[in-house]
């Protein structure tokens, strides 16, 4: 019958009570501004605690007849007075690559100290100094990789949606990665190439979440053409909220397992992933979508009139 026909400008019953996210967007902007300000101040005053990948040092290649245990070797070297070290096994488990911070004096003397720390049966196959120039190139390459990733993400969103979506995606993804830098600057945890990998991983995860929200907003703009944009965004975020939270929780469980069970080698990477998931989920809800309202320009299909009183009475904010 005629009364059973759906109204294209009236959300169905399950979408008539969206959460008023757009009324709270001011708080989301305030939190993001605080994150950016605190991160900027921390980076300017104390910077990052650069790991061996970025500061250079002494690299030693050791071998023995039996396979090495990286955790045991790391503890032996720490007991010898080298608190910070990087121990990596190769495809051959009887060969261990050990890197320690730059030391004063003869490299051969440092190699002998490492040999004594590892015990009998260990042979030093080579010892060399890793210059700061090589480390600077690694840091520069990591920063360029992050920048290219952000630009590529924005270009993808721009191509798939519209320019306004692309700018919102770029700003919020940069915000998420910048927050990770703030975490490592404030806590002075070691920042190395694994953290760069964690930041790039977080960028991909974060943009996937935002694409889901943006896609639903675009769908709702076509479906309810007379509803104002803030109400469309509220409906879209509410509809995708369960998916966002469940996905984030499942990923957090995996990241938490690495954080508490992965040992010191994976701790920094896991910390960047767990913290990034929290920031990325928050920004998808309270920053990315609200930016569609705050950024200049108009989304194709967006209602021009601002009179919310003309919206269907059943579509609550």
Tab-separated table of C-alpha atoms in Angstrom:
chain	number	residue	atom	x	y	z
A	1	UNK	CA	0.000	0.000	0.000
A	2	UNK	CA	0.989	3.643	-0.357
A	3	UNK	CA	1.774	3.963	3.348
A	4	UNK	CA	4.270	1.086	3.109
A	5	UNK	CA	6.388	2.800	0.488
A	6	UNK	CA	9.760	3.998	1.878
A	7	UNK	CA	10.396	7.713	1.937
A	8	UNK	CA	13.777	8.342	0.215
A	9	UNK	CA	14.374	11.380	2.444
A	10	UNK	CA	13.505	9.659	5.719
A	11	UNK	CA	15.981	7.247	7.318
A	12	UNK	CA	14.647	3.787	8.193
A	13	UNK	CA	13.667	3.074	11.782
A	14	UNK	CA	17.024	1.603	12.780
A	15	UNK	CA	18.776	4.826	11.639
A	16	UNK	CA	16.363	7.366	13.155
A	17	UNK	CA	18.350	7.743	16.383
A	18	UNK	CA	21.936	8.412	15.333
A	19	UNK	CA	24.377	9.519	17.985
A	20	UNK	CA	25.019	13.289	17.832
A	21	UNK	CA	28.700	13.078	16.902
A	22	UNK	CA	28.653	16.412	15.082
A	23	UNK	CA	27.550	18.197	18.250
A	24	UNK	CA	30.723	16.856	19.895
A	25	UNK	CA	33.115	17.646	17.069
A	26	UNK	CA	34.410	20.718	18.904
A	27	UNK	CA	35.768	18.469	21.666
A	28	UNK	CA	37.373	16.233	19.038
A	29	UNK	CA	39.088	19.217	17.435
A	30	UNK	CA	40.256	20.422	20.864
A	31	UNK	CA	41.830	17.046	21.714
A	32	UNK	CA	43.569	16.918	18.326
A	33	UNK	CA	44.933	20.436	18.748
A	34	UNK	CA	46.284	19.487	22.188
A	35	UNK	CA	47.941	16.364	20.720
A	36	UNK	CA	49.604	18.411	17.968
A	37	UNK	CA	50.747	21.166	20.349
A	38	UNK	CA	52.152	18.750	22.946
A	39	UNK	CA	53.892	16.685	20.271
A	40	UNK	CA	55.417	19.765	18.656
A	41	UNK	CA	56.697	21.114	21.983
A	42	UNK	CA	58.136	17.719	22.960
A	43	UNK	CA	59.874	17.253	19.611
A	44	UNK	CA	61.303	20.775	19.787
A	45	UNK	CA	62.574	20.472	23.371
A	46	UNK	CA	63.753	16.886	23.756
A	47	UNK	CA	63.373	15.305	20.329
A	48	UNK	CA	63.367	11.557	19.759
A	49	UNK	CA	65.542	8.945	21.432
A	50	UNK	CA	67.098	7.668	18.218
A	51	UNK	CA	68.021	4.000	18.121
A	52	UNK	CA	71.105	2.425	16.632
A	53	UNK	CA	69.542	2.412	13.174
A	54	UNK	CA	69.734	6.220	13.143
A	55	UNK	CA	72.732	7.027	15.349
A	56	UNK	CA	75.368	4.655	14.006
A	57	UNK	CA	77.683	2.520	16.115
A	58	UNK	CA	79.834	-0.589	15.955
A	59	UNK	CA	78.589	-3.676	14.113
A	60	UNK	CA	80.108	-7.037	15.012
A	61	UNK	CA	79.521	-10.359	13.252
A	62	UNK	CA	79.960	-13.299	15.621
A	63	UNK	CA	79.732	-17.031	14.958
A	64	UNK	CA	79.964	-20.311	16.847
A	65	UNK	CA	79.216	-23.978	16.294
A	66	UNK	CA	75.821	-23.941	18.058
A	67	UNK	CA	72.857	-21.637	17.249
A	68	UNK	CA	72.585	-18.308	19.069
A	69	UNK	CA	69.674	-17.268	21.261
A	70	UNK	CA	69.119	-13.534	20.680
A	71	UNK	CA	67.606	-12.951	24.139
A	72	UNK	CA	70.538	-14.662	25.878
A	73	UNK	CA	73.100	-12.795	23.774
A	74	UNK	CA	71.388	-9.483	24.494
A	75	UNK	CA	71.548	-10.147	28.235
A	76	UNK	CA	75.216	-11.197	28.074
A	77	UNK	CA	76.135	-8.001	26.247
A	78	UNK	CA	74.143	-5.903	28.729
A	79	UNK	CA	76.012	-7.572	31.593
A	80	UNK	CA	79.272	-6.569	29.870
A	81	UNK	CA	78.311	-2.894	30.122
A	82	UNK	CA	76.593	-2.310	26.778
A	83	UNK	CA	73.057	-1.428	27.896
A	84	UNK	CA	71.799	-0.654	24.393
A	85	UNK	CA	72.403	-3.225	21.685
A	86	UNK	CA	70.771	-4.791	18.669
A	87	UNK	CA	71.110	-8.550	18.124
A	88	UNK	CA	69.929	-10.082	14.866
A	89	UNK	CA	70.334	-13.618	13.590
A	90	UNK	CA	70.855	-14.296	9.900
A	91	UNK	CA	69.560	-17.159	7.782
A	92	UNK	CA	72.293	-19.166	9.496
A	93	UNK	CA	71.383	-19.320	13.239
A	94	UNK	CA	75.053	-19.845	14.147
A	95	UNK	CA	75.834	-16.289	12.981
A	96	UNK	CA	74.757	-13.251	14.986
A	97	UNK	CA	74.938	-9.587	13.958
A	98	UNK	CA	75.472	-7.379	16.996
A	99	UNK	CA	75.278	-3.601	16.926
A	100	UNK	CA	76.185	-1.377	19.861
A	101	UNK	CA	76.461	2.415	20.181
A	102	UNK	CA	79.626	4.122	18.972
A	103	UNK	CA	82.467	3.538	21.432
A	104	UNK	CA	85.634	5.480	22.109
A	105	UNK	CA	88.856	3.656	21.412
A	106	UNK	CA	89.846	0.747	19.199
A	107	UNK	CA	87.067	-1.281	17.539
A	108	UNK	CA	89.130	-4.445	18.020
A	109	UNK	CA	89.136	-3.806	21.769
A	110	UNK	CA	85.352	-3.552	21.723
A	111	UNK	CA	85.185	-6.799	19.751
A	112	UNK	CA	87.309	-8.538	22.358
A	113	UNK	CA	84.967	-7.368	25.123
A	114	UNK	CA	82.033	-8.794	23.191
A	115	UNK	CA	83.892	-12.068	22.689
A	116	UNK	CA	84.605	-12.341	26.404
A	117	UNK	CA	80.962	-11.594	27.191
A	118	UNK	CA	79.667	-14.310	24.855
A	119	UNK	CA	81.951	-16.984	26.284
A	120	UNK	CA	84.113	-19.680	24.776
A	121	UNK	CA	83.645	-21.003	21.269
A	122	UNK	CA	82.644	-17.630	19.793
A	123	UNK	CA	84.589	-16.234	16.850
A	124	UNK	CA	84.387	-12.615	15.697
A	125	UNK	CA	84.194	-12.747	11.927
A	126	UNK	CA	84.268	-9.000	11.473
A	127	UNK	CA	83.871	-5.657	13.248
A	128	UNK	CA	83.182	-2.325	11.585
A	129	UNK	CA	81.953	1.153	12.428
A	130	UNK	CA	78.583	2.256	11.037
A	131	UNK	CA	78.957	5.943	10.239
A	132	UNK	CA	76.465	8.612	11.185
A	133	UNK	CA	76.092	9.478	7.510
A	134	UNK	CA	74.602	6.064	6.748
A	135	UNK	CA	72.298	6.453	9.731
A	136	UNK	CA	71.191	9.902	8.555
A	137	UNK	CA	70.343	8.393	5.177
A	138	UNK	CA	68.223	5.747	6.888
A	139	UNK	CA	66.357	8.411	8.876
A	140	UNK	CA	65.832	10.524	5.782
A	141	UNK	CA	64.581	7.485	3.859
A	142	UNK	CA	62.148	6.617	6.651
A	143	UNK	CA	60.716	10.144	6.750
A	144	UNK	CA	60.363	10.232	2.957
A	145	UNK	CA	58.596	6.842	3.043
A	146	UNK	CA	56.087	8.179	5.590
A	147	UNK	CA	55.495	11.352	3.561
A	148	UNK	CA	54.996	9.449	0.302
A	149	UNK	CA	52.584	7.090	2.047
A	150	UNK	CA	50.476	10.019	3.296
A	151	UNK	CA	50.435	11.679	-0.126
A	152	UNK	CA	49.540	8.402	-1.867
A	153	UNK	CA	46.712	7.816	0.619
A	154	UNK	CA	45.315	11.301	0.014
A	155	UNK	CA	45.570	10.831	-3.764
A	156	UNK	CA	43.731	7.506	-3.559
A	157	UNK	CA	40.891	9.017	-1.514
A	158	UNK	CA	40.794	12.029	-3.826
A	159	UNK	CA	40.468	9.743	-6.848
A	160	UNK	CA	37.912	7.407	-5.284
A	161	UNK	CA	35.768	10.087	-3.664
A	162	UNK	CA	36.239	13.870	-3.990
A	163	UNK	CA	38.970	16.386	-3.197
A	164	UNK	CA	37.366	17.306	0.120
A	165	UNK	CA	37.501	13.664	1.245
A	166	UNK	CA	41.142	13.535	0.134
A	167	UNK	CA	42.132	16.542	2.218
A	168	UNK	CA	40.282	15.154	5.242
A	169	UNK	CA	42.061	11.802	4.839
A	170	UNK	CA	45.486	13.448	4.477
A	171	UNK	CA	45.048	15.688	7.529
A	172	UNK	CA	43.775	12.941	9.817
A	173	UNK	CA	46.331	10.330	8.707
A	174	UNK	CA	49.124	12.853	9.252
A	175	UNK	CA	47.553	13.575	12.644
A	176	UNK	CA	47.673	9.857	13.544
A	177	UNK	CA	51.322	9.397	12.507
A	178	UNK	CA	52.339	12.647	14.215
A	179	UNK	CA	50.707	11.437	17.442
A	180	UNK	CA	52.953	8.335	17.362
A	181	UNK	CA	56.000	10.613	17.122
A	182	UNK	CA	54.635	12.480	20.133
A	183	UNK	CA	54.309	9.251	22.124
A	184	UNK	CA	57.932	8.275	21.500
A	185	UNK	CA	59.173	11.790	22.153
A	186	UNK	CA	57.330	12.112	25.473
A	187	UNK	CA	58.262	8.641	26.741
A	188	UNK	CA	61.770	8.681	25.205
A	189	UNK	CA	61.341	5.095	24.069
A	190	UNK	CA	63.885	4.072	21.444
A	191	UNK	CA	62.872	5.223	17.967
A	192	UNK	CA	64.245	2.994	15.197
A	193	UNK	CA	63.260	1.540	11.838
A	194	UNK	CA	60.727	-0.832	13.415
A	195	UNK	CA	58.817	2.207	14.689
A	196	UNK	CA	58.828	3.678	11.179
A	197	UNK	CA	57.349	0.366	10.017
A	198	UNK	CA	54.745	0.617	12.786
A	199	UNK	CA	53.813	4.152	11.707
A	200	UNK	CA	53.372	3.052	8.084
A	201	UNK	CA	51.289	0.081	9.227
A	202	UNK	CA	49.113	2.401	11.295
A	203	UNK	CA	48.662	4.755	8.322
A	204	UNK	CA	47.286	1.879	6.227
A	205	UNK	CA	45.033	0.658	9.031
A	206	UNK	CA	43.757	4.155	9.782
A	207	UNK	CA	42.884	4.987	6.194
A	208	UNK	CA	41.005	1.708	5.817
A	209	UNK	CA	38.779	2.745	8.713
A	210	UNK	CA	38.196	6.178	7.217
A	211	UNK	CA	37.339	4.764	3.790
A	212	UNK	CA	34.522	2.745	5.375
A	213	UNK	CA	33.084	5.872	7.005
A	214	UNK	CA	33.529	8.003	3.875
A	215	UNK	CA	31.902	5.364	1.705
A	216	UNK	CA	28.866	5.263	3.976
A	217	UNK	CA	28.636	9.075	3.945
A	218	UNK	CA	28.701	9.109	0.153
A	219	UNK	CA	26.029	6.406	0.082
A	220	UNK	CA	23.815	8.341	2.489
A	221	UNK	CA	24.263	11.571	0.519
A	222	UNK	CA	22.760	9.822	-2.506
A	223	UNK	CA	20.028	8.173	-0.474
A	224	UNK	CA	18.820	11.126	1.605
A	225	UNK	CA	19.339	14.142	-0.603
A	226	UNK	CA	17.337	16.583	1.520
A	227	UNK	CA	19.009	15.868	4.832
A	228	UNK	CA	21.704	18.343	5.954
A	229	UNK	CA	25.295	17.147	5.953
A	230	UNK	CA	25.778	17.028	9.767
A	231	UNK	CA	22.810	14.702	10.103
A	232	UNK	CA	24.048	12.544	7.228
A	233	UNK	CA	27.427	12.189	8.966
A	234	UNK	CA	25.786	11.286	12.288
A	235	UNK	CA	23.781	8.545	10.595
A	236	UNK	CA	26.810	7.231	8.717
A	237	UNK	CA	29.129	7.090	11.733
A	238	UNK	CA	26.455	5.445	13.860
A	239	UNK	CA	25.856	2.825	11.158
A	240	UNK	CA	29.580	1.951	10.965
A	241	UNK	CA	30.364	2.351	14.668
A	242	UNK	CA	30.034	-1.324	15.626
A	243	UNK	CA	32.278	-2.382	12.736
A	244	UNK	CA	34.882	0.246	13.690
A	245	UNK	CA	34.978	-0.710	17.371
A	246	UNK	CA	35.012	-4.477	16.798
A	247	UNK	CA	37.811	-4.237	14.225
A	248	UNK	CA	39.847	-1.983	16.489
A	249	UNK	CA	39.339	-4.282	19.474
A	250	UNK	CA	40.383	-7.372	17.509
A	251	UNK	CA	43.525	-5.636	16.233
A	252	UNK	CA	44.288	-4.331	19.723
A	253	UNK	CA	44.209	-7.897	21.054
A	254	UNK	CA	46.910	-8.917	18.576
A	255	UNK	CA	48.923	-5.792	19.326
A	256	UNK	CA	48.542	-6.336	23.072
A	257	UNK	CA	49.869	-9.873	22.740
A	258	UNK	CA	53.000	-8.521	21.028
A	259	UNK	CA	53.279	-5.754	23.613
A	260	UNK	CA	53.278	-8.030	26.660
A	261	UNK	CA	54.687	-11.261	25.225
A	262	UNK	CA	56.945	-10.144	22.379
A	263	UNK	CA	59.853	-9.044	24.541
A	264	UNK	CA	61.983	-5.891	24.172
A	265	UNK	CA	62.543	-6.387	20.445
A	266	UNK	CA	58.842	-6.021	19.568
A	267	UNK	CA	57.833	-3.709	22.421
A	268	UNK	CA	58.295	-0.428	20.545
A	269	UNK	CA	56.592	-1.705	17.401
A	270	UNK	CA	53.661	-3.098	19.408
A	271	UNK	CA	53.360	0.122	21.416
A	272	UNK	CA	53.152	2.163	18.208
A	273	UNK	CA	50.483	-0.163	16.827
A	274	UNK	CA	48.329	-0.186	19.992
A	275	UNK	CA	48.544	3.566	20.534
A	276	UNK	CA	47.994	4.195	16.822
A	277	UNK	CA	44.824	2.087	16.784
A	278	UNK	CA	43.378	4.149	19.630
A	279	UNK	CA	44.264	7.440	17.931
A	280	UNK	CA	43.144	6.188	14.505
A	281	UNK	CA	39.754	5.035	15.792
A	282	UNK	CA	39.206	8.336	17.586
A	283	UNK	CA	40.205	10.395	14.532
A	284	UNK	CA	37.961	8.376	12.207
A	285	UNK	CA	34.951	9.269	14.340
A	286	UNK	CA	35.687	12.724	15.739
A	287	UNK	CA	38.080	14.296	13.210
A	288	UNK	CA	37.929	12.829	9.692
A	289	UNK	CA	34.164	13.002	9.108
A	290	UNK	CA	33.667	16.369	10.891
A	291	UNK	CA	36.363	17.883	8.664
A	292	UNK	CA	33.956	17.430	5.755
A	293	UNK	CA	31.894	20.159	7.407
A	294	UNK	CA	34.762	22.419	8.425
A	295	UNK	CA	36.884	22.329	5.256
A	296	UNK	CA	35.980	24.822	2.519
A	297	UNK	CA	34.154	23.677	-0.580
A	298	UNK	CA	31.073	21.602	-1.257
A	299	UNK	CA	30.622	17.855	-1.641
A	300	UNK	CA	28.715	16.869	-4.801
A	301	UNK	CA	25.219	15.838	-3.735
A	302	UNK	CA	25.389	17.850	-0.512
A	303	UNK	CA	22.319	19.824	0.384
A	304	UNK	CA	22.897	23.572	-0.007
A	305	UNK	CA	20.118	24.759	2.301
A	306	UNK	CA	21.009	24.956	5.979
A	307	UNK	CA	17.519	25.000	7.419
A	308	UNK	CA	17.481	21.855	9.511
A	309	UNK	CA	13.852	22.505	10.390
A	310	UNK	CA	12.988	21.370	6.862
A	311	UNK	CA	14.512	17.954	7.497
A	312	UNK	CA	12.133	15.045	8.193
A	313	UNK	CA	10.988	15.078	11.787
A	314	UNK	CA	11.906	11.431	12.245
A	315	UNK	CA	15.601	12.016	11.491
A	316	UNK	CA	16.941	12.850	14.932
A	317	UNK	CA	20.340	14.286	15.616
